[in-house]
Short mmCIF file of C-alpha atoms in Angstrom, two decimals:
data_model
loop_
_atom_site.label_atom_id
_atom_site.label_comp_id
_atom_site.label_asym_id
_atom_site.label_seq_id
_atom_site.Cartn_x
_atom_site.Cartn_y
_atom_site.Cartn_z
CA UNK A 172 0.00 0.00 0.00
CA UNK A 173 1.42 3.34 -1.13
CA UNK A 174 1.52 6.22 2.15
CA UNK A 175 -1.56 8.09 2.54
CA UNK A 176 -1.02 11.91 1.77
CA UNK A 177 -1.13 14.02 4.38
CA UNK A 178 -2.88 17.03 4.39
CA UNK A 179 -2.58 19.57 6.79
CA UNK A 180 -4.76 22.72 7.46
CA UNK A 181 -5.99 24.84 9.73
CA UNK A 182 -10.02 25.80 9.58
CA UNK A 183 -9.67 29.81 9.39
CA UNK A 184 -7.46 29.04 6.04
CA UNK A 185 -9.08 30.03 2.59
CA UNK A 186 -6.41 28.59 0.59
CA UNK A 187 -6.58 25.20 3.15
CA UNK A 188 -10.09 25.44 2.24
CA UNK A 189 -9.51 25.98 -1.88
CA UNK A 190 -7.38 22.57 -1.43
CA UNK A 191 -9.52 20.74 0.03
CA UNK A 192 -12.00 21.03 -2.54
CA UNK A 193 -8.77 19.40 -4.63
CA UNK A 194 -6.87 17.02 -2.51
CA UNK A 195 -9.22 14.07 -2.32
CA UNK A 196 -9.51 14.23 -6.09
CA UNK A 197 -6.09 14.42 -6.83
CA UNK A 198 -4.96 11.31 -4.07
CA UNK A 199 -7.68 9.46 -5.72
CA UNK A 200 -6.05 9.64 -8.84
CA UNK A 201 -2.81 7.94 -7.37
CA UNK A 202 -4.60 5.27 -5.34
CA UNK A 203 -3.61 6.80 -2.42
CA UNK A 204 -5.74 8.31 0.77
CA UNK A 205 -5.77 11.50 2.31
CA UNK A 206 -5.04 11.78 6.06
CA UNK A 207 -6.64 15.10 6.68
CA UNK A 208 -4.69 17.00 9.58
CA UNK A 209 -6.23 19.94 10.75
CA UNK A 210 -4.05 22.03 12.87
CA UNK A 211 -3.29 25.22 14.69
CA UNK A 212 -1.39 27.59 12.41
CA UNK A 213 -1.66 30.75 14.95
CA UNK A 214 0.24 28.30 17.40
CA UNK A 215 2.98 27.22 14.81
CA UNK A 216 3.07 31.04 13.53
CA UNK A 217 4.25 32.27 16.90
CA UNK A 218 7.20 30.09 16.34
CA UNK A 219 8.08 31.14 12.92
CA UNK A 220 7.07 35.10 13.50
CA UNK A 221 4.56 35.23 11.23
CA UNK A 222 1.05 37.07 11.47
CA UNK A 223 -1.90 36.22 8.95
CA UNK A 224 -2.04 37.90 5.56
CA UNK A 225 -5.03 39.59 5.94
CA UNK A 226 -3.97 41.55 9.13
CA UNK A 227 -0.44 42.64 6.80
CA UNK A 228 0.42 46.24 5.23
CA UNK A 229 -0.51 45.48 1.49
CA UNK A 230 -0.12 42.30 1.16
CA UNK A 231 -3.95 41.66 2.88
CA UNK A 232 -5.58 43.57 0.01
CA UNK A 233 -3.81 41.59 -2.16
CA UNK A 234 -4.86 38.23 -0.37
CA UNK A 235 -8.18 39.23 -0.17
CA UNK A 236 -8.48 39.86 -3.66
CA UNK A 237 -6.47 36.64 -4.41
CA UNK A 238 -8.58 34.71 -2.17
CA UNK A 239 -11.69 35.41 -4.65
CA UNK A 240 -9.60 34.97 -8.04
CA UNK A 241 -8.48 31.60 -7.03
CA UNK A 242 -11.52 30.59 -6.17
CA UNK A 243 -12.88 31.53 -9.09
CA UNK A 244 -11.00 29.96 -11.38
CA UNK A 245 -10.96 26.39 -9.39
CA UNK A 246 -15.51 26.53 -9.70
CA UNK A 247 -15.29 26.58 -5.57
CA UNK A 248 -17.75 28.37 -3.69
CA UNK A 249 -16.14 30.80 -1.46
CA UNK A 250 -16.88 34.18 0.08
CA UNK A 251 -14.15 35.74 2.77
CA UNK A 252 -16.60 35.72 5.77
CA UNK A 253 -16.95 38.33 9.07
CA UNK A 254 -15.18 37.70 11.26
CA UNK A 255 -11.86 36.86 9.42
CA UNK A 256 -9.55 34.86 10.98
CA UNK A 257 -11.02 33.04 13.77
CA UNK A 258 -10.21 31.08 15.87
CA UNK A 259 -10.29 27.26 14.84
CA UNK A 260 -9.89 25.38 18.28
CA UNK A 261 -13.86 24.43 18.89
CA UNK A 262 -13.63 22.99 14.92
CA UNK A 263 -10.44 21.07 15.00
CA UNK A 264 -11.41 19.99 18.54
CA UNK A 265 -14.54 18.52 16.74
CA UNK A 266 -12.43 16.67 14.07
CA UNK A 267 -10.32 14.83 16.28
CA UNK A 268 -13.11 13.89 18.35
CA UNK A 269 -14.94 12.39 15.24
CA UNK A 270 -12.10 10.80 13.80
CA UNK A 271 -11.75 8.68 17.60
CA UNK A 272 -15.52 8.05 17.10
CA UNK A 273 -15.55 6.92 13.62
CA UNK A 274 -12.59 7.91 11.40
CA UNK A 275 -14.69 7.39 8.40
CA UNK A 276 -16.56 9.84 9.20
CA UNK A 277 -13.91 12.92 10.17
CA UNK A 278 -12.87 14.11 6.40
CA UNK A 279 -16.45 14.98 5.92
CA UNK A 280 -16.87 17.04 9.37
CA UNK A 281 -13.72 18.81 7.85
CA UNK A 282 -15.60 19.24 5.02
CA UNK A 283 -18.71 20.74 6.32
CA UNK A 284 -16.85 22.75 8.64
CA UNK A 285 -14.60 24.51 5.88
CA UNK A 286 -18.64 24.82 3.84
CA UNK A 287 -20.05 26.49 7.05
CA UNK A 288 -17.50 29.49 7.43
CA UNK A 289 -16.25 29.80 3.45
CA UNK A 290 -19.74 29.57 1.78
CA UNK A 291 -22.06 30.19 4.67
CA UNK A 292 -20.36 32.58 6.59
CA UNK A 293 -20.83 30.76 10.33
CA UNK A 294 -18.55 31.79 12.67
CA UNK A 295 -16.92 28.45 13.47
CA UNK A 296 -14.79 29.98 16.61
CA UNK A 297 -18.28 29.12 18.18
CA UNK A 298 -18.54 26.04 20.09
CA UNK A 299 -22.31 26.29 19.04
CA UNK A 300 -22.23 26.51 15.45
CA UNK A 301 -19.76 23.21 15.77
CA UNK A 302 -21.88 21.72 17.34
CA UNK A 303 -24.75 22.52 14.75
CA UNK A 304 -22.63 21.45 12.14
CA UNK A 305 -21.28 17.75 13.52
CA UNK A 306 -24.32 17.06 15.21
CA UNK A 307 -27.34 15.40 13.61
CA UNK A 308 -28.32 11.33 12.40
CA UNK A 309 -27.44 9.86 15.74
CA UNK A 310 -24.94 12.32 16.68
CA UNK A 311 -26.80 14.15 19.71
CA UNK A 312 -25.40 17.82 19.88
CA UNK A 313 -24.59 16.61 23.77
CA UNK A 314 -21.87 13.77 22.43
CA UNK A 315 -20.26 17.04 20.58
CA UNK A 316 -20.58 19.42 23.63
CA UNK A 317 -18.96 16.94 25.57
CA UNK A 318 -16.15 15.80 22.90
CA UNK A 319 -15.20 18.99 22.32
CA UNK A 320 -14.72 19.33 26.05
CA UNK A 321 -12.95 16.32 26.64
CA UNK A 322 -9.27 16.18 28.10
CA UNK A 323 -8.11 13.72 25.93
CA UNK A 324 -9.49 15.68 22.79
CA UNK A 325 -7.65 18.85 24.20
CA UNK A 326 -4.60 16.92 24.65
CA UNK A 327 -4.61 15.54 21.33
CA UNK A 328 -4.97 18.20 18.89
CA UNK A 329 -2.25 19.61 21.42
CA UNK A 330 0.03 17.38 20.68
CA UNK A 331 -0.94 17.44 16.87
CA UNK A 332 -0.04 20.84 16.38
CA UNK A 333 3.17 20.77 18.62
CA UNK A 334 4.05 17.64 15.92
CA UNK A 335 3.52 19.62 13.63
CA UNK A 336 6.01 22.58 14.14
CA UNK A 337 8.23 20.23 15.12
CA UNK A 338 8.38 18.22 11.53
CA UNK A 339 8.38 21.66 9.83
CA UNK A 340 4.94 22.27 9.45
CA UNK A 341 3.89 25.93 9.21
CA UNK A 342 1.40 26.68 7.08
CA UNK A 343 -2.16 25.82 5.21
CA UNK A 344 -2.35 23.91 3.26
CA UNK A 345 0.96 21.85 3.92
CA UNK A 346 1.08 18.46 2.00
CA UNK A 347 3.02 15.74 2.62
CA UNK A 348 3.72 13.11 -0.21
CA UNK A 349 6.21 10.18 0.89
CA UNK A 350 7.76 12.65 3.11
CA UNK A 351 8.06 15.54 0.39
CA UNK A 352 6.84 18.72 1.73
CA UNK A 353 4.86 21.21 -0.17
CA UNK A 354 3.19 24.41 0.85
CA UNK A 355 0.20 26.41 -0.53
CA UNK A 356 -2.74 25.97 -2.58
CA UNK A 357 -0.47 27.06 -5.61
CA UNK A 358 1.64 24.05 -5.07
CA UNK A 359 -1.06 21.28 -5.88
CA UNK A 360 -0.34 21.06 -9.33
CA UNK A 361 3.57 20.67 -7.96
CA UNK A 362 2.18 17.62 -5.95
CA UNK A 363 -0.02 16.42 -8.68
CA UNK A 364 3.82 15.71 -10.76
CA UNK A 365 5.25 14.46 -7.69
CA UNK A 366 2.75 11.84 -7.61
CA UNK A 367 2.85 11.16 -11.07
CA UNK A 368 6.96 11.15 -11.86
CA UNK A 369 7.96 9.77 -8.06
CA UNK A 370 9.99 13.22 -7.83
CA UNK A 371 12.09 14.95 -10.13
CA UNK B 271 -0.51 48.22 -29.13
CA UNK B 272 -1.27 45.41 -25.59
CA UNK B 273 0.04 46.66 -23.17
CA UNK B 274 3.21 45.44 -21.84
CA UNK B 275 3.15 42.93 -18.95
CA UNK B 276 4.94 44.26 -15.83
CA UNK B 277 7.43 42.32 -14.38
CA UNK B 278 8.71 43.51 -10.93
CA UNK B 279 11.22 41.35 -8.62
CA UNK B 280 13.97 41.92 -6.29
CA UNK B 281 18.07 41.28 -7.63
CA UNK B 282 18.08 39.03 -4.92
CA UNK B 283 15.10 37.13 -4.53
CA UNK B 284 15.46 33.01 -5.94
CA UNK B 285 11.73 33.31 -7.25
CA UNK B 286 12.52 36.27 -8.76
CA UNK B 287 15.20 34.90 -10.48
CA UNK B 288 13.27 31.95 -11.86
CA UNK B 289 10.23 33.95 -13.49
CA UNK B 290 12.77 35.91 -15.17
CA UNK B 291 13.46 32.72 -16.89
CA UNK B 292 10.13 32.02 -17.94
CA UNK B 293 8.16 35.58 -18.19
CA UNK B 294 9.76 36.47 -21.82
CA UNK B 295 8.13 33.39 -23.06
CA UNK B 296 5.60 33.77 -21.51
CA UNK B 297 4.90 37.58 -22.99
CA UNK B 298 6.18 36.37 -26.55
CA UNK B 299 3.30 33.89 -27.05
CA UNK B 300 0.78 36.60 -26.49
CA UNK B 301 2.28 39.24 -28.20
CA UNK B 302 3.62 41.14 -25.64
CA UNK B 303 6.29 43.23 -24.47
CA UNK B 304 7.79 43.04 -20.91
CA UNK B 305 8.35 45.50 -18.51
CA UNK B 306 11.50 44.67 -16.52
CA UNK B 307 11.36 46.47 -12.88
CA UNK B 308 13.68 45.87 -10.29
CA UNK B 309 12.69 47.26 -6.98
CA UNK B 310 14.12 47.18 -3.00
CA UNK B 311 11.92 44.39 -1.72
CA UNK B 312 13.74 45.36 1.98
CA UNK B 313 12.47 48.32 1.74
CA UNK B 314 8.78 47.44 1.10
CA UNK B 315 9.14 44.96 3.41
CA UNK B 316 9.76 47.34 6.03
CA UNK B 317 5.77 48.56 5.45
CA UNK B 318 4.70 45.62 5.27
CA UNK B 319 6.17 43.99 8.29
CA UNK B 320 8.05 41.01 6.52
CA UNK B 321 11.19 39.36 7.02
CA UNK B 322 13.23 37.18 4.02
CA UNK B 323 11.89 33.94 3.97
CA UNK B 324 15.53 32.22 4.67
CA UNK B 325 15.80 33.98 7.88
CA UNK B 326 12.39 32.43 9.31
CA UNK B 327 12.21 29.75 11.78
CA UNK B 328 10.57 26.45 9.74
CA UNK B 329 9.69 28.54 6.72
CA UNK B 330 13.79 29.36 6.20
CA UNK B 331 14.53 25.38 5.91
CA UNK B 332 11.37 24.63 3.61
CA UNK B 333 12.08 27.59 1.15
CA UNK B 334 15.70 26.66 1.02
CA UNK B 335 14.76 23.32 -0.23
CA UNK B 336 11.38 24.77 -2.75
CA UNK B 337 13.74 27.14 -4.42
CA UNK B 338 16.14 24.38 -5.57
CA UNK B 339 13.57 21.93 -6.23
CA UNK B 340 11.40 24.58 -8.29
CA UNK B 341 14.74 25.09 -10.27
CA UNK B 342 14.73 21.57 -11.23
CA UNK B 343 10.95 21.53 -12.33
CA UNK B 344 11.75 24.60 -14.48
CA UNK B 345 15.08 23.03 -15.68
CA UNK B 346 16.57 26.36 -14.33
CA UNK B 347 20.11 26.40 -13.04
CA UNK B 348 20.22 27.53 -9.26
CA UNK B 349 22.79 27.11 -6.63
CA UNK B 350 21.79 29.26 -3.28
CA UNK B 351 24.26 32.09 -3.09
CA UNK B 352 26.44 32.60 0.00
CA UNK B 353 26.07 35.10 1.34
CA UNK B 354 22.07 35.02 0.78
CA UNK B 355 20.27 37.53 0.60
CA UNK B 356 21.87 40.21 -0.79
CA UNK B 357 21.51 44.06 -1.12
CA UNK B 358 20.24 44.70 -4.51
CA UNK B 359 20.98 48.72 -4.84
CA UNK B 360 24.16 48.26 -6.64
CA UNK B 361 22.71 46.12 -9.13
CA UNK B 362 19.12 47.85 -9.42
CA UNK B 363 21.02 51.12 -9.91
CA UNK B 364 23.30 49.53 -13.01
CA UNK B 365 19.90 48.19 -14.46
CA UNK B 366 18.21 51.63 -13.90
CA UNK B 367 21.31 53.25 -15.41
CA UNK B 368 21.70 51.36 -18.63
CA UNK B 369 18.26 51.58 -18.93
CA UNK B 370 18.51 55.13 -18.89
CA UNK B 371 20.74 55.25 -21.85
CA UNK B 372 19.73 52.17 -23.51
CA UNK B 373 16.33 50.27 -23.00
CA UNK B 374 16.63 47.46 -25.30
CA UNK B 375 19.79 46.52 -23.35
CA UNK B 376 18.09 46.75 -19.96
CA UNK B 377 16.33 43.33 -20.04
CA UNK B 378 19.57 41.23 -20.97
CA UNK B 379 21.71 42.98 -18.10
CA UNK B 380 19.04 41.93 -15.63
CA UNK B 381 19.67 38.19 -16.72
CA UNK B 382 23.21 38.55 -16.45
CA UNK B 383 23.22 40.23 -12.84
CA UNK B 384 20.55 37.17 -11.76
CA UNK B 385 22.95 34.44 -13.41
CA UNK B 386 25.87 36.33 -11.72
CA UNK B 387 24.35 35.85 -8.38
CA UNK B 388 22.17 32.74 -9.19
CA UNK B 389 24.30 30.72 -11.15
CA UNK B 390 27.66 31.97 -10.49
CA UNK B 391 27.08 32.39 -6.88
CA UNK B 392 29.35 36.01 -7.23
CA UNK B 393 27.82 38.58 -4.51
CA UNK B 394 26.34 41.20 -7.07
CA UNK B 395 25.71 43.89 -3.64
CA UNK B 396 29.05 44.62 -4.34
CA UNK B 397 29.70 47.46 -7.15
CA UNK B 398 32.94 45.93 -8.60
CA UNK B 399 31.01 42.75 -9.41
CA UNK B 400 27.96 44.41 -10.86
CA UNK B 401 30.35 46.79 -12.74
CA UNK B 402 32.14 43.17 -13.61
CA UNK B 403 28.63 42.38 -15.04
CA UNK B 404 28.16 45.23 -16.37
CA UNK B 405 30.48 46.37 -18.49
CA UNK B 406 32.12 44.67 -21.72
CA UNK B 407 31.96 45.89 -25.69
CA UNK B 408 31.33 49.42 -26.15
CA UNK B 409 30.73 50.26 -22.24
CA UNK B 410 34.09 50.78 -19.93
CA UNK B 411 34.02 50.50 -16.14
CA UNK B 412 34.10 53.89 -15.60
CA UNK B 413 31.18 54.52 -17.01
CA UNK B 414 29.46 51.65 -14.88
CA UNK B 415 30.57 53.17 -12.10
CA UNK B 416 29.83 56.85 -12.52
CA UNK B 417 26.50 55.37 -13.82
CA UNK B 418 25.66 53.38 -10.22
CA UNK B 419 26.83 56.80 -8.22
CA UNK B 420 24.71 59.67 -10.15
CA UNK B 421 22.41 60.84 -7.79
CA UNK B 422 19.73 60.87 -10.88
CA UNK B 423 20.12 57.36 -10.84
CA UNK B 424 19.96 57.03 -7.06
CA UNK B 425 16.62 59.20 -6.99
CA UNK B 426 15.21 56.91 -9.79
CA UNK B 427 15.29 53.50 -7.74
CA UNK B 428 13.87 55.42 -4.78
CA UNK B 429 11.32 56.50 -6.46
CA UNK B 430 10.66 52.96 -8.69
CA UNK B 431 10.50 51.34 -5.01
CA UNK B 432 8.49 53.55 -3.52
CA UNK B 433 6.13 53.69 -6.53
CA UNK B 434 5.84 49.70 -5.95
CA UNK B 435 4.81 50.20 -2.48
CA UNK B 436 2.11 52.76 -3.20
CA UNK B 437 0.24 50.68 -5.63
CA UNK B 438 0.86 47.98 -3.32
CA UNK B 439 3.46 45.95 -4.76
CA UNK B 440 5.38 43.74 -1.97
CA UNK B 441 6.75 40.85 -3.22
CA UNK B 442 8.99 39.24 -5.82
CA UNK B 443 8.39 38.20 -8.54
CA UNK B 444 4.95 40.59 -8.73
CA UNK B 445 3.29 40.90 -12.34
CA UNK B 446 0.73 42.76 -13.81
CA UNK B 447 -1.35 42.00 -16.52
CA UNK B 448 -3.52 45.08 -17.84
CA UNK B 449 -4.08 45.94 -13.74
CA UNK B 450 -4.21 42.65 -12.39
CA UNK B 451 -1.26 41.57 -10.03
CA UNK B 452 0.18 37.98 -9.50
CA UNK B 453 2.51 37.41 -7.04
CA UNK B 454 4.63 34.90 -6.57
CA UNK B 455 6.56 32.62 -9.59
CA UNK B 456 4.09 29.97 -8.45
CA UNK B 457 1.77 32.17 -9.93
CA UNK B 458 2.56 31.84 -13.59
CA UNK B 459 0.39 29.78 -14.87
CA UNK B 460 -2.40 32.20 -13.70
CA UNK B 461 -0.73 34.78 -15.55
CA UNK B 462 -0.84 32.67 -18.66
CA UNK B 463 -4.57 32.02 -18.27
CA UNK B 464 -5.29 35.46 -17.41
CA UNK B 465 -3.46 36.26 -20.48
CA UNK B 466 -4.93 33.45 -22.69
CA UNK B 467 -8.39 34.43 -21.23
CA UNK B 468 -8.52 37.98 -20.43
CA UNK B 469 -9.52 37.13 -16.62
CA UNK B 470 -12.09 34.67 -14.85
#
């Protein structure tokens, strides 16, 4: 069995969100699966200095804008939402507690997470609109409320994102392919040869 | 008459160098002319609160590794200079000064100062090597040099760089295609859809 890919994100990041409209499609592909990896980037960017683009002298006009383009031209739904960033501790806390429920289940909460803040405009910071969003079947909103609460949950996507800085990982999307690093949205097609040529 | 594309980058920036490689082509196959502007990317990043991606904890180790392997995708030669980066006033003020007196000439005398630096790995902040670069044929030393210290020469790269910075040009490589701005080399293709499409 070839290594899944791994896909890291955090949940405030449009172009983590742009890829993963992408990733599954392009893993698919290679016969290989994604391990989706969501992540704290405002933890990792206090260790590389960095602040988010939006919140930067000229260049968050120019992300803004880019956002939109790139978007565009991919056919994803996306509109920057209010408030931009957020916080995405209550949504990744969700993930991880899915994916120790039923890891089938966990790359579509990422999914409909990313949906709710990028097309809907929810403001997943909010334990409650989490909760609204993994909740439902036989999910009672109470097994989320409680998940997202949990210790071990806390622990764990502590421990993710400390893993993560510590292999190098620092931004969103970051994707891992056999242990090749590549970072940004713009980089999928970069991944896509990688994939197909073994390297280069 | 199209109107040129604008090409702006910094002497010393790695992605820089490796659009310069492919932006001519790029312009050729839609009939258009190219706008060569180099620009002091430390100064701009001084408003916009950046630091040079080598010098960042993570992001220095990852971009160290993406430049060469880019290189090898474009078929580019690349070696990281040493030192890295660079001042690039000696050599934007050579570029701005043959421009001056000979625009057709500009273009190739960019290339050379980026191979200098690039290929060569000779450090082009220092005058004697961009004067190195510089002169040859018709053009003596001397006239290199006098070129690099006239103070109209000095006032046109402040002004070029600060010109950048008020339309809110930050990085390197930057292009614009009739108003619309692409940053980054990973951008390219999106300038040659833009370009192939007239926007999306």
């Amino acid at each position: 069995m070839p290594k899944p890919i791994e896909f890291w994100f955090d949940f405030s990041s449009p172009y983590g969100y742009l890829a993963s409209h992408r990733i599954g499609d392009i893993a698919a592909r290679f016969g290989r699966e994604v391990l989706w990896r969501p992540f704290l980037i405002g933890a990792v960017m206090q260790r590389t200095g960095s602040r988010p683009l939006v919140e930067r002298n000229l260049i968050g006009a120019y992300a803004a804008h880019d956002f939109e383009r790139f978007a565009r031209l991919l056919g994803v739904p996306f509109r920057l939402p209010d408030p931009f960033p957020v916080s995405s501790v209550a949504a990744s806390r969700a993930f991880y507690w899915q994916e120790a429920r039923d890891p089938a289940a966990a790359p579509a909460l990422a999914r409909a997470l990313y949906a709710a803040y990028f097309v809907d405009g929810r403001d997943i910071s909010q334990t409650s609109v989490v909760v609204d969003v993994a909740a439902g079947g036989t999910t009672t909103r109470a097994e989320v409320e409680a998940g997202i609460q949990d210790q071990a949950i806390k622990d764990r996507l502590r421990e993710v994102t400390d893993g993560a800085a510590e292999r190098g990982i620092f931004g969103s999307p970051f994707v891992i392919v056999d242990g090749e690093a590549f970072w940004g949205c713009d980089r999928l097609p970069q991944v896509e040869r990688w994939l197909e040529t073994g390297g280069w």
